[in-house]
Amino acid sequence: MGSYEEIFRSSVEDRERFWLDAAGAIDWATPPTQALDESNPPFYRWFPDGELNVAYNALDRHVEAGRGEQAALIYDSPVTDTKRTYTYAQLRDEVAAFAGVLRDLGVSKGDRVVVYMPMVPEAAIAMLACARLGAVHSVVFGGFAAKELAVRIDDAQPTVVVSASCGIEGKRVIEYKPLLDKAIELATHKPAKRVILQRPQAEAAMGEDDVDWASAVAEAAPADPVPVKATDPLYVLYTSGTTGKPKGVVRDSGGYAVALAWSMPNVYDVGPGQTIFTASDVGWVVGHSYIVYAPLLAGATTVLYEGKPVGTPDAGQFWRVMSEYGVRSMFTAPTAFRALKKEDPDGEFARKYDLSGLKYLFLAGERLDPETYRWASKLLDIPVIDHWWQTETGWPIVANPAGIELLPVKPGSPTRPLPGWDIQVLDGDGKPVPAGTDGAIVAKLPLPPGAFPTLWNDDERFLKSYMSAFEGYYLTGDGGHLDEDGYVFVMGRTDDVINVAGHRLSTGGMEEVLASHPDVAECAVIGVTDQMKGQIPRGFVVLKAGVDTSAEGYEEKLRGELVAMVRDQVGAVASLKDVAIVDGLPKTRSGKILRKTMRGIADGTDESVPSTIDDASVLDTLRPVLRKE
Ligand code: COA
Ligand code: AMP
């Protein structure tokens, strides 16, 4: 073990050695002799001759090493008043049994399985069961509506969909089965079977192609792990891009396992037998990596929590979980801490619990505002670690590597690049900018293990979206700067992706929905600053000429319809509640809507009018609406 500087330098000076050494943390069916295959840039491949099974590494090997009785996964669900602990041996058996179910339904190596589930342990079991068979899971976040699920089903072409009868949102029971049925009706691809986990809060009516989880598991013979190539896909996770069509981020098996296994001791400082609590959702990348795979690969204990930080039953649940299970590292999005701070500003709930085991709070998913940083640091009196990453990267790009050494914190910076990440900031011409100057944050290729090798069935979009802006670099889509000490400052997205309560969403996707209303001629959706959620979307629509607006309450009715359409077609998670009917939208002379200008005015951060504007009077009329005057 060395200092951060030494470790980072060794990853640059001898990349092959560094990552082959890191690969030693994994049990391989065929150990790799080569770290990186660079023969076809920018399609780099990690550990090209290695073979492994990721689920075996997450479960069986710990049982074989004598850790079978240790807790692997703790399910804690205040919304259903349930607590359940799975030991490594139990979780392996459940996963093997469910893998048997999938195998009997025709799923084999390389086949896709869509998982559309709430935060129940069966979601993790389904993921690991796919991994055991060498099948490719694609988890779709439960807050997405039927249409979003349908788009993902059509792209992933799954053999089977795994779902549950319902999810619980606070005190509300959300029926999932009607959403799934609708999605399958909308989709062109029809999966052969759907496995449904019946939950007592709302049992689903079962159809001909529906298989009951419990009875299928009771009858299935367990399946053994199937070795796959390190370069074979473990999962596809769809994420929002600039258009309504989500991007299918592909995750390979070997590179991902190695990167996650490296990150657990070095970044999160969590080892075998220690507990990490990641309050996210298995539908997001944070959930894939740090609720499911990384803790289990490391032989640690993971907490899978169903519920919100506040609400049901109170704002003390995160603290209770940490104290009850002796959590060492907690990981969530800053928005969750803003919710806690709003509900319990003096931290009275926190003081009720013994949090002496908690060593670190990790935050990611959106910019950590200094106020939340200060509040959490003062309340907990432990290192509060901001770190930056993306669905595409699978694990942190920039962090304060707690397990190596804690670097001095600079508020506003998620700190320094992790091994394998050569982070640079470029101007529009692709030239590096001086320290302290904002530009496009890029990573020099090749990306380290764990990062996406391509997009599902879409090499062309991979090249166009990420690899073509600056040759030899991955375009992160985030803007920001490096300072003279090599600290990275991430200021926000440079595209039309927004971050609402830590959920990544596409304003383009919402615009497509608004534009489909028969009265709407054109529209814009922008993400504006929100105290609680970080950002929220606001919509602006221009009506078609000749639309009859004379009926009483027309505008209110239209706004209601537009909000309902987005909720119905994208999902409640879009949180679009504010749509304004306006006379016009500001555009450049070539007809591009000036969304950034609108955002600056709405947020009160930038009043400047670009010289490319076609008609400044349109913006003058819109300004009071943007400012909500
Ligand atoms: N299934 C169905 N509906 C869902 C859902 C799910 N899995 N997740 C969210 N929704 C719904 C919510 O119920 C809410 O509906 P409403 O408009 O009827 O109230 C809507 O989608 C918006 O959800 P959200 O933006 O999450 O707001 P919230 O007020 O319910 O909760 C937070 C706000 C901050 C408490 C919560 O988002 C949170 O804990 N986030 C941090 C952790 C996290 O998940 N980060 C992700 C990446 S690290
Ligand atoms: P996702 O793919 O959902 O993980 O979202 C990735 C995006 O979230 C990034 O491109 C950033 O815009 C934002 N993000 C994640 N972590 C941070 C962070 N620590 N600071 C600033 N922005 C972040």
XYZ file of C-alpha atoms and ligand atoms in Angstrom:
700
model
C 0.000 0.000 0.000
C 1.285 3.470 -0.813
C 0.036 7.012 -0.938
C -2.579 8.191 -3.403
C 0.156 9.791 -5.518
C 2.192 6.577 -5.657
C -0.771 4.385 -6.447
C -2.070 6.738 -9.115
C 1.393 6.992 -10.673
C 1.820 3.222 -10.765
C -1.516 2.912 -12.614
C -0.175 5.303 -15.255
C 3.398 4.018 -15.472
C 2.547 0.330 -15.745
C -1.103 -0.003 -16.579
C -0.839 -3.690 -17.464
C 0.834 -4.599 -14.184
C -1.485 -2.422 -12.099
C -4.700 -3.952 -13.420
C -3.392 -7.521 -13.612
C -2.470 -7.150 -9.947
C -5.957 -5.806 -9.204
C -7.402 -8.793 -11.096
C -5.901 -10.951 -8.370
C -8.886 -10.032 -6.173
C -11.139 -12.083 -8.455
C -11.418 -15.862 -8.785
C -11.080 -16.641 -12.478
C -12.132 -19.788 -14.307
C -9.307 -18.843 -16.696
C -6.992 -16.178 -15.283
C -6.181 -13.367 -17.724
C -2.652 -13.091 -19.052
C -3.261 -9.686 -20.610
C -4.938 -6.634 -19.070
C -5.899 -4.528 -22.067
C -6.621 -5.299 -25.689
C -5.979 -2.056 -27.567
C -6.241 -3.491 -31.069
C -9.470 -1.731 -32.045
C -9.684 1.726 -30.484
C -11.876 3.196 -29.142
C -13.378 -0.244 -28.532
C -10.986 -1.291 -25.791
C -11.391 -4.662 -24.108
C -10.220 -5.539 -20.600
C -8.811 -8.949 -19.670
C -9.507 -10.352 -23.157
C -8.436 -13.929 -22.399
C -9.901 -14.158 -18.878
C -12.999 -16.175 -17.997
C -15.076 -15.906 -14.843
C -18.533 -15.942 -13.360
C -19.416 -12.751 -11.528
C -22.150 -14.301 -9.350
C -19.738 -17.059 -8.285
C -17.329 -14.325 -7.230
C -20.071 -12.467 -5.396
C -21.409 -15.482 -3.509
C -20.090 -19.046 -3.870
C -16.439 -18.302 -3.311
C -17.166 -16.638 0.026
C -19.185 -19.669 1.106
C -16.365 -21.966 -0.015
C -13.922 -19.822 1.961
C -15.954 -20.397 5.128
C -17.972 -17.195 5.234
C -21.312 -18.906 4.497
C -22.870 -17.839 7.797
C -21.910 -14.188 7.476
C -24.657 -11.713 6.520
C -24.480 -10.917 2.818
C -27.620 -8.853 2.357
C -29.871 -7.194 4.887
C -33.294 -6.154 3.631
C -34.764 -3.355 5.710
C -38.158 -2.034 4.711
C -39.892 0.337 7.116
C -42.648 0.825 4.538
C -43.672 -2.827 4.879
C -42.357 -3.283 8.399
C -39.984 -6.033 7.260
C -36.403 -6.918 8.124
C -34.679 -9.961 6.666
C -31.055 -11.071 6.650
C -29.591 -13.395 4.021
C -26.318 -15.080 4.851
C -23.892 -15.737 2.011
C -24.984 -19.388 1.933
C -28.675 -18.469 1.875
C -28.237 -15.837 -0.807
C -26.208 -18.240 -2.958
C -28.970 -20.835 -2.645
C -31.737 -18.358 -3.476
C -29.780 -17.114 -6.478
C -29.021 -20.649 -7.682
C -32.700 -21.566 -7.350
C -33.892 -18.526 -9.255
C -31.231 -19.123 -11.890
C -32.811 -22.583 -12.208
C -36.198 -20.920 -12.817
C -34.777 -18.681 -15.523
C -32.934 -21.578 -17.143
C -36.172 -23.605 -17.227
C -37.878 -20.652 -18.904
C -35.318 -20.806 -21.684
C -32.784 -18.214 -20.515
C -29.201 -19.081 -21.346
C -25.831 -17.381 -21.743
C -26.111 -14.065 -23.595
C -29.921 -13.861 -23.401
C -31.399 -10.718 -21.927
C -33.702 -10.519 -18.917
C -35.463 -7.268 -18.039
C -35.911 -6.711 -14.301
C -38.607 -4.182 -13.349
C -38.844 -4.312 -9.592
C -39.125 -2.276 -6.425
C -36.462 -2.342 -3.712
C -36.884 -5.931 -2.608
C -34.126 -8.529 -2.197
C -35.605 -10.477 -5.105
C -34.417 -7.667 -7.393
C -30.817 -8.398 -6.401
C -31.500 -12.132 -6.543
C -32.818 -11.796 -10.112
C -29.754 -9.799 -11.150
C -27.342 -12.300 -9.620
C -29.300 -15.225 -11.081
C -28.817 -13.756 -14.553
C -25.123 -13.325 -13.834
C -24.956 -16.952 -12.688
C -26.281 -18.110 -16.060
C -24.147 -15.695 -18.053
C -27.384 -13.976 -19.096
C -27.531 -10.189 -19.411
C -29.851 -8.328 -17.081
C -31.357 -4.985 -17.805
C -32.893 -3.431 -14.719
C -35.466 -0.720 -15.357
C -36.101 1.721 -12.508
C -39.577 1.195 -11.033
C -40.452 4.889 -11.244
C -40.473 4.757 -15.052
C -43.833 4.505 -16.801
C -45.012 1.765 -19.159
C -43.837 3.542 -22.307
C -40.272 3.906 -21.012
C -40.296 0.231 -20.047
C -41.600 -0.676 -23.513
C -38.785 1.225 -25.231
C -36.247 -0.671 -23.146
C -37.947 -4.027 -23.805
C -37.822 -3.352 -27.536
C -34.156 -2.459 -27.408
C -32.994 -5.247 -25.100
C -35.267 -7.955 -26.607
C -35.483 -9.975 -23.375
C -36.446 -13.643 -23.238
C -38.071 -13.092 -19.834
C -39.181 -10.097 -17.757
C -38.990 -10.329 -13.967
C -41.292 -8.059 -12.001
C -43.358 -7.741 -8.844
C -47.004 -7.122 -8.177
C -46.340 -3.755 -6.564
C -43.954 -1.237 -5.124
C -44.442 0.942 -2.063
C -43.942 4.696 -2.221
C -44.335 6.058 1.290
C -47.883 5.098 2.195
C -48.935 4.512 -1.427
C -49.005 1.103 -3.056
C -48.030 1.326 -6.729
C -49.237 -1.605 -8.785
C -46.478 -2.688 -11.152
C -48.299 -5.454 -13.017
C -50.691 -3.161 -14.961
C -47.655 -1.082 -15.971
C -45.844 -4.203 -17.135
C -48.905 -5.451 -19.046
C -49.253 -2.069 -20.738
C -45.530 -2.003 -21.594
C -45.732 -5.419 -23.204
C -48.795 -4.305 -25.141
C -46.881 -1.228 -26.378
C -43.678 -3.103 -27.171
C -43.090 -4.791 -30.501
C -40.914 -7.434 -28.890
C -42.937 -9.884 -26.793
C -40.935 -11.651 -24.076
C -41.929 -15.305 -23.800
C -42.614 -15.239 -20.052
C -42.870 -12.875 -17.110
C -42.013 -13.951 -13.587
C -44.035 -12.060 -10.995
C -43.164 -11.750 -7.327
C -46.491 -11.501 -5.519
C -46.400 -9.034 -2.650
C -49.189 -9.037 -0.062
C -49.758 -5.267 -0.335
C -51.369 -5.786 -3.781
C -51.501 -9.190 -5.430
C -51.504 -9.150 -9.210
C -53.930 -10.960 -11.487
C -51.854 -13.515 -13.373
C -52.152 -14.164 -17.106
C -51.233 -17.103 -19.310
C -47.593 -16.077 -19.736
C -47.108 -15.111 -16.105
C -45.157 -17.324 -13.758
C -45.451 -16.993 -9.988
C -42.016 -16.420 -8.426
C -42.627 -18.462 -5.285
C -44.081 -21.555 -6.952
C -41.467 -21.531 -9.708
C -38.637 -21.343 -7.167
C -40.181 -24.150 -5.126
C -40.093 -26.441 -8.167
C -36.786 -25.443 -9.791
C -33.521 -27.345 -9.503
C -30.612 -24.987 -8.718
C -28.359 -23.893 -11.577
C -24.561 -23.851 -11.463
C -22.475 -20.811 -12.385
C -21.603 -20.600 -16.081
C -18.157 -19.150 -16.852
C -18.196 -16.325 -19.389
C -15.510 -14.319 -21.122
C -14.352 -11.275 -19.184
C -15.485 -9.219 -22.176
C -18.999 -10.707 -22.241
C -21.751 -8.354 -21.085
C -22.966 -8.649 -17.509
C -25.736 -6.112 -17.928
C -27.235 -3.343 -19.983
C -28.417 -0.316 -18.045
C -30.407 2.290 -19.920
C -29.676 5.891 -19.104
C -30.993 9.203 -20.314
C -29.312 10.904 -23.208
C -30.269 14.074 -24.981
C -33.140 12.492 -26.903
C -36.095 10.400 -25.782
C -34.289 7.202 -26.834
C -32.301 5.990 -23.828
C -28.748 4.779 -24.187
C -28.102 1.124 -23.372
C -24.879 1.297 -21.396
C -23.126 -2.079 -21.652
C -21.118 -3.381 -18.721
C -18.608 -6.130 -19.269
C -18.013 -8.878 -16.725
C -14.287 -9.043 -15.926
C -13.322 -5.376 -16.056
C -16.297 -4.424 -13.917
C -15.607 -7.096 -11.304
C -11.963 -6.020 -11.049
C -12.767 -2.303 -10.817
C -15.443 -2.805 -8.164
C -13.266 -5.166 -6.143
C -10.494 -2.557 -6.249
C -12.823 0.273 -5.217
C -14.239 -1.345 -2.081
C -11.107 -1.267 0.096
C -9.435 1.689 -1.639
C -12.289 4.151 -2.068
C -15.011 3.061 0.366
C -12.696 1.498 2.942
C -15.010 -1.475 3.363
C -13.670 -5.001 3.613
C -14.949 -8.521 4.292
C -17.449 -8.652 7.136
C -17.961 -4.885 7.217
C -21.230 -3.228 6.289
C -22.054 -0.667 3.623
C -25.452 0.995 3.308
C -26.123 2.471 -0.109
C -29.441 4.303 -0.154
C -30.206 4.404 -3.835
C -32.276 2.103 -6.033
C -31.222 -1.036 -7.861
C -32.567 0.651 -11.004
C -29.666 3.132 -11.046
C -25.994 2.518 -11.558
C -25.222 3.320 -7.923
C -27.573 0.512 -6.937
C -26.047 -1.952 -9.415
C -22.529 -1.241 -8.269
C -22.756 -0.452 -4.558
C -25.946 -2.124 -3.356
C -25.408 -5.355 -5.265
C -22.111 -6.192 -6.924
C -19.258 -4.414 -5.149
C -20.199 -5.217 -1.531
C -20.726 -8.881 -2.393
C -17.572 -9.154 -4.478
C -15.737 -7.794 -1.446
C -17.356 -10.247 0.967
C -18.962 -7.367 2.831
C -22.550 -6.953 4.035
C -24.900 -4.771 2.019
C -28.096 -3.124 3.237
C -30.964 -2.991 0.749
C -33.368 -0.378 2.089
C -36.915 0.054 0.844
C -38.197 3.500 1.690
C -37.336 7.166 1.645
C -35.058 8.997 4.061
C -38.053 10.902 5.419
C -41.764 10.228 5.761
C -42.737 6.672 6.589
C -42.420 6.403 9.505
C -40.038 9.304 10.276
C -36.766 11.047 9.438
C -34.797 8.729 11.717
C -34.711 5.651 9.487
C -31.282 6.152 7.916
C -29.781 6.626 11.373
C -31.650 3.604 12.735
C -30.335 1.427 9.894
C -26.781 2.642 10.437
C -26.925 2.001 14.131
C -28.810 -1.308 13.960
C -26.466 -2.943 11.438
C -23.208 -1.277 12.437
C -22.839 0.434 9.075
C -19.265 1.527 8.376
C -19.775 3.458 5.112
C -22.988 5.079 3.989
C -23.543 6.143 0.387
C -26.418 8.203 -1.012
C -27.223 11.291 -3.076
C -26.987 14.810 -1.593
C -30.718 15.258 -2.220
C -31.451 12.617 0.438
C -29.478 14.647 2.964
C -31.265 17.823 1.913
C -34.527 16.006 2.610
C -33.233 15.002 6.059
C -32.003 18.508 6.784
C -35.359 20.015 5.886
C -37.267 17.598 8.106
C -34.820 17.513 10.999
C -32.563 20.606 10.779
C -31.079 20.119 14.237
C -30.410 16.421 13.724
C -32.529 15.376 16.687
C -33.364 12.028 15.122
C -29.687 11.353 14.456
C -28.812 11.940 18.091
C -31.206 9.202 19.191
C -28.986 6.516 17.665
C -25.508 5.204 18.313
C -23.615 6.074 15.140
C -20.157 5.350 16.514
C -19.574 2.637 13.870
C -20.112 5.032 10.987
C -16.777 6.088 9.533
C -17.677 7.811 6.253
C -20.563 9.355 4.352
C -20.158 9.129 0.571
C -22.301 11.331 -1.639
C -22.682 11.262 -5.438
C -25.189 11.542 -8.221
C -25.284 15.330 -8.385
C -23.250 18.301 -7.287
C -22.782 18.422 -3.525
C -23.805 21.896 -2.448
C -21.569 23.401 0.254
C -24.500 23.897 2.648
C -25.414 20.203 2.632
C -21.735 19.304 2.942
C -21.391 21.507 6.029
C -24.608 20.299 7.609
C -23.734 16.610 7.217
C -20.119 17.133 8.337
C -21.162 18.988 11.463
C -23.917 16.560 12.352
C -21.912 13.370 11.878
C -18.386 14.568 12.590
C -16.915 12.094 10.115
C -15.439 12.582 6.621
C -18.182 13.496 4.144
C -16.866 12.413 0.763
C -18.190 13.798 -2.468
C -17.312 11.678 -5.499
C -18.154 11.932 -9.161
C -19.250 9.230 -11.537
C -21.762 8.273 -14.198
C -23.787 5.321 -15.432
C -21.271 5.043 -18.255
C -18.296 4.713 -15.929
C -19.754 2.145 -13.501
C -17.570 3.275 -10.595
C -16.131 6.603 -9.455
C -13.983 8.670 -11.782
C -12.935 11.153 -9.132
C -13.028 10.611 -5.380
C -11.246 11.079 -2.127
C -9.804 7.564 -1.748
C -10.623 6.975 1.906
C -9.084 3.501 2.010
C -5.734 4.765 0.707
C -5.535 8.130 2.422
C -7.862 11.050 2.960
C -6.704 13.946 0.838
C -7.419 17.463 2.061
C -10.966 18.429 1.068
C -11.719 21.420 -1.116
C -15.441 22.172 -0.875
C -17.072 21.957 -4.302
C -14.588 19.357 -5.566
C -15.168 15.592 -5.558
C -11.332 15.590 -5.228
C -8.870 13.733 -7.505
C -8.971 11.171 -10.335
C -8.816 7.507 -9.393
C -6.300 5.130 -11.012
C -6.915 4.681 -14.703
C -8.695 8.020 -15.117
C -6.669 10.589 -17.034
C -8.975 13.567 -16.623
C -8.442 16.676 -18.694
C -10.405 19.827 -19.443
C -10.584 21.005 -23.051
C -11.867 24.101 -24.801
C -14.119 23.977 -27.871
C -11.108 23.443 -30.139
C -9.878 20.478 -28.130
C -7.024 22.380 -26.460
C -6.340 21.930 -22.736
C -7.452 24.990 -20.746
C -5.337 26.509 -17.968
C -5.988 25.446 -14.360
C -9.079 27.119 -12.974
C -10.718 27.634 -16.387
C -13.968 25.836 -17.173
C -14.309 23.604 -20.214
C -15.465 20.159 -21.268
C -14.331 17.463 -18.853
C -12.930 14.536 -20.823
C -11.069 11.329 -20.010
C -8.153 10.273 -22.169
C -8.652 6.844 -23.723
C -8.434 4.033 -22.871
C -10.898 4.199 -20.001
C -10.086 1.953 -17.037
C -11.786 -1.388 -16.394
C -15.428 -1.100 -15.336
C -16.246 1.706 -17.752
C -18.604 0.900 -20.625
C -17.082 -0.739 -23.710
C -19.979 0.395 -25.960
C -23.756 0.932 -26.148
C -26.049 -2.033 -26.590
C -26.318 -2.853 -30.304
C -25.246 0.668 -31.129
C -21.512 1.108 -31.681
C -22.302 4.032 -33.920
C -24.095 6.005 -31.196
C -21.258 5.163 -28.801
C -18.812 6.742 -31.244
C -21.016 9.711 -32.059
C -22.145 10.581 -28.512
C -18.936 10.020 -26.614
C -15.883 9.463 -28.767
C -16.069 11.868 -31.672
C -16.076 15.346 -30.100
C -12.354 15.095 -29.290
C -10.402 12.260 -30.860
C -8.791 10.006 -28.294
C -10.988 11.256 -25.441
C -14.250 10.224 -23.806
C -16.627 13.174 -23.590
C -18.189 12.985 -20.142
C -20.987 15.477 -20.866
C -20.015 17.370 -17.715
C -18.346 20.753 -17.665
C -15.940 22.046 -15.045
C -12.269 22.612 -14.314
C -9.101 21.289 -12.735
C -7.229 23.406 -10.231
C -3.471 23.750 -9.858
C -3.376 20.785 -7.425
C -5.171 18.451 -9.841
C -8.507 18.639 -8.004
C -11.507 18.257 -10.297
C -14.497 20.607 -10.042
C -17.648 19.340 -11.770
C -19.993 22.220 -12.485
C -22.845 20.479 -14.342
C -23.964 18.906 -17.583
C -23.202 20.619 -20.855
C -26.034 18.766 -22.621
C -29.777 18.406 -22.074
C -29.493 15.817 -19.344
C -30.801 16.927 -15.945
C -30.497 15.511 -12.484
C -33.702 15.490 -10.431
C -33.362 14.155 -6.874
C -30.302 12.208 -8.016
C -32.301 10.724 -10.899
C -30.845 11.284 -14.358
C -33.483 12.404 -16.850
C -33.643 13.671 -20.392
C -35.325 17.015 -21.051
C -35.410 15.944 -24.714
C -37.562 12.961 -23.753
C -40.008 15.216 -21.896
C -40.099 17.624 -24.840
C -41.063 14.760 -27.146
C -44.063 14.055 -24.915
C -45.175 17.722 -24.696
C -44.775 18.148 -28.453
C -47.134 15.241 -29.083
C -50.115 17.201 -27.651
C -52.315 18.282 -30.570
C -52.422 21.935 -29.406
C -48.651 22.322 -29.029
C -46.582 23.820 -31.859
C -43.229 23.755 -30.099
C -41.833 23.455 -26.632
C -38.772 23.499 -24.411
C -38.000 21.767 -21.116
C -35.171 23.082 -18.970
C -33.770 21.966 -15.644
C -33.842 24.742 -13.051
C -32.269 24.821 -9.625
C -34.388 23.392 -6.833
C -33.493 23.575 -3.175
C -34.515 20.013 -2.423
C -34.120 18.005 -5.620
C -31.094 19.861 -6.982
C -32.874 20.409 -10.265
C -36.467 20.189 -11.433
C -37.809 20.412 -14.954
C -39.896 23.338 -16.165
C -41.795 23.149 -19.430
C -42.655 25.970 -21.862
C -45.086 25.414 -24.719
C -46.127 27.552 -27.667
C -49.584 26.812 -29.041
C -50.347 26.106 -32.675
C -51.859 29.030 -34.566
C -55.626 28.827 -34.601
C -56.010 26.777 -31.406
C -59.243 27.898 -29.752
C -58.291 29.041 -26.264
C -61.562 30.789 -25.476
C -63.139 28.021 -23.366
C -63.175 28.831 -19.667
C -60.203 27.353 -17.854
C -58.546 26.294 -21.127
C -55.007 27.074 -20.022
C -55.330 25.325 -16.693
C -56.805 22.261 -18.370
C -54.021 22.167 -20.953
C -51.329 22.498 -18.289
C -52.942 19.640 -16.356
C -53.039 17.477 -19.473
C -49.399 18.152 -20.276
C -48.238 17.350 -16.740
C -50.330 14.165 -16.774
C -48.898 13.116 -20.158
C -45.322 13.345 -18.913
C -46.195 11.473 -15.728
C -47.986 8.832 -17.746
C -45.372 8.413 -20.466
C -42.065 9.087 -18.698
C -43.054 8.399 -15.095
C -43.742 10.175 -11.813
C -39.996 10.398 -11.305
C -39.796 13.066 -14.047
C -41.337 15.476 -11.483
C -42.568 17.843 -14.210
C -45.189 19.885 -12.423
C -44.723 23.300 -13.984
C -45.655 24.001 -17.613
C -46.109 27.564 -18.876
C -47.945 28.554 -22.038
C -45.863 31.230 -23.756
C -45.981 33.264 -26.957
C -42.586 32.222 -28.274
C -39.244 30.639 -27.456
C -35.894 32.382 -27.895
C -33.872 30.933 -30.763
C -30.638 31.392 -32.616
C -30.738 32.543 -36.216
C -30.379 28.917 -37.264
C -33.486 28.008 -35.239
C -31.917 26.354 -32.151
C -33.825 27.005 -28.929
C -31.623 28.883 -26.446
C -32.257 26.600 -23.491
C -29.045 27.572 -21.701
C -30.032 31.233 -21.865
C -33.474 30.370 -20.499
C -31.881 28.371 -17.679
C -29.555 31.207 -16.731
C -32.443 33.648 -16.446
C -34.710 31.214 -14.564
C -31.934 30.473 -12.062
C -30.858 34.112 -11.880
C -27.260 33.080 -12.576
C -26.707 34.435 -16.078
C -28.642 37.258 -17.651
C -26.474 37.541 -20.771
C -28.138 37.406 -24.174
C -26.119 35.524 -26.808
C -25.132 37.448 -29.914
C -26.567 34.606 -32.005
C -30.147 35.334 -30.863
C -32.590 35.770 -33.714
C -35.174 38.021 -32.053
C -34.344 39.414 -28.608
C -37.897 40.680 -28.098
C -39.103 37.071 -27.701
C -36.744 36.707 -24.747
C -37.887 40.032 -23.287
C -41.475 38.773 -23.259
C -40.421 35.444 -21.740
C -38.172 36.875 -19.040
C -40.911 37.517 -16.403
C -42.266 33.982 -16.936
C -38.799 32.504 -16.486
C -38.298 34.551 -13.335
C -41.813 33.709 -12.154
C -42.566 37.407 -11.659
N -41.753 3.645 -8.203
C -42.822 4.415 -8.400
N -42.813 5.756 -8.214
C -41.660 6.316 -7.821
C -40.492 5.569 -7.612
C -40.566 4.170 -7.813
N -39.508 3.389 -7.650
N -39.516 6.406 -7.217
C -40.037 7.637 -7.181
N -41.337 7.576 -7.539
C -42.296 8.687 -7.585
C -42.408 9.324 -6.221
O -43.369 8.676 -5.422
C -42.831 10.729 -6.564
O -44.225 10.700 -6.876
P -45.189 11.957 -6.555
O -44.857 12.996 -7.579
O -46.552 11.379 -6.739
O -44.893 12.380 -5.160
C -42.109 10.998 -7.877
O -41.787 9.714 -8.420
C -40.842 11.787 -7.711
O -39.936 11.037 -6.893
P -38.649 11.661 -6.202
O -38.036 12.643 -7.162
O -37.785 10.578 -5.717
O -39.222 12.570 -5.056
P -39.714 12.187 -3.592
O -40.257 13.447 -3.030
O -40.588 11.000 -3.606
O -38.363 11.816 -2.792
C -36.053 12.116 -2.144
C -37.291 12.741 -2.781
C -34.928 13.097 -2.212
C -36.363 11.807 -0.690
C -35.704 10.783 -2.878
O -35.659 10.998 -4.277
C -34.384 10.202 -2.469
O -34.233 9.655 -1.399
N -33.362 10.307 -3.338
C -31.963 10.015 -3.043
C -31.450 8.649 -3.293
C -31.490 8.203 -4.698
O -32.364 7.451 -5.029
N -30.535 8.569 -5.567
C -30.410 8.017 -6.888
C -28.994 7.864 -7.347
S -27.764 7.816 -6.117
P -25.852 9.011 -13.496
O -25.441 8.493 -14.829
O -27.299 8.853 -13.227
O -24.985 8.474 -12.401
O -25.613 10.582 -13.532
C -24.351 11.062 -13.870
C -24.333 12.551 -13.794
O -24.621 12.974 -12.462
C -22.973 13.119 -14.098
O -22.739 13.263 -15.481
C -23.012 14.445 -13.363
O -23.671 15.424 -14.117
C -23.840 14.117 -12.135
N -22.980 13.812 -10.992
C -22.758 12.620 -10.437
N -21.961 12.730 -9.357
C -21.640 14.028 -9.242
C -20.828 14.795 -8.338
N -20.210 14.230 -7.302
N -20.717 16.124 -8.549
C -21.343 16.720 -9.583
N -22.139 16.054 -10.452
C -22.290 14.730 -10.295
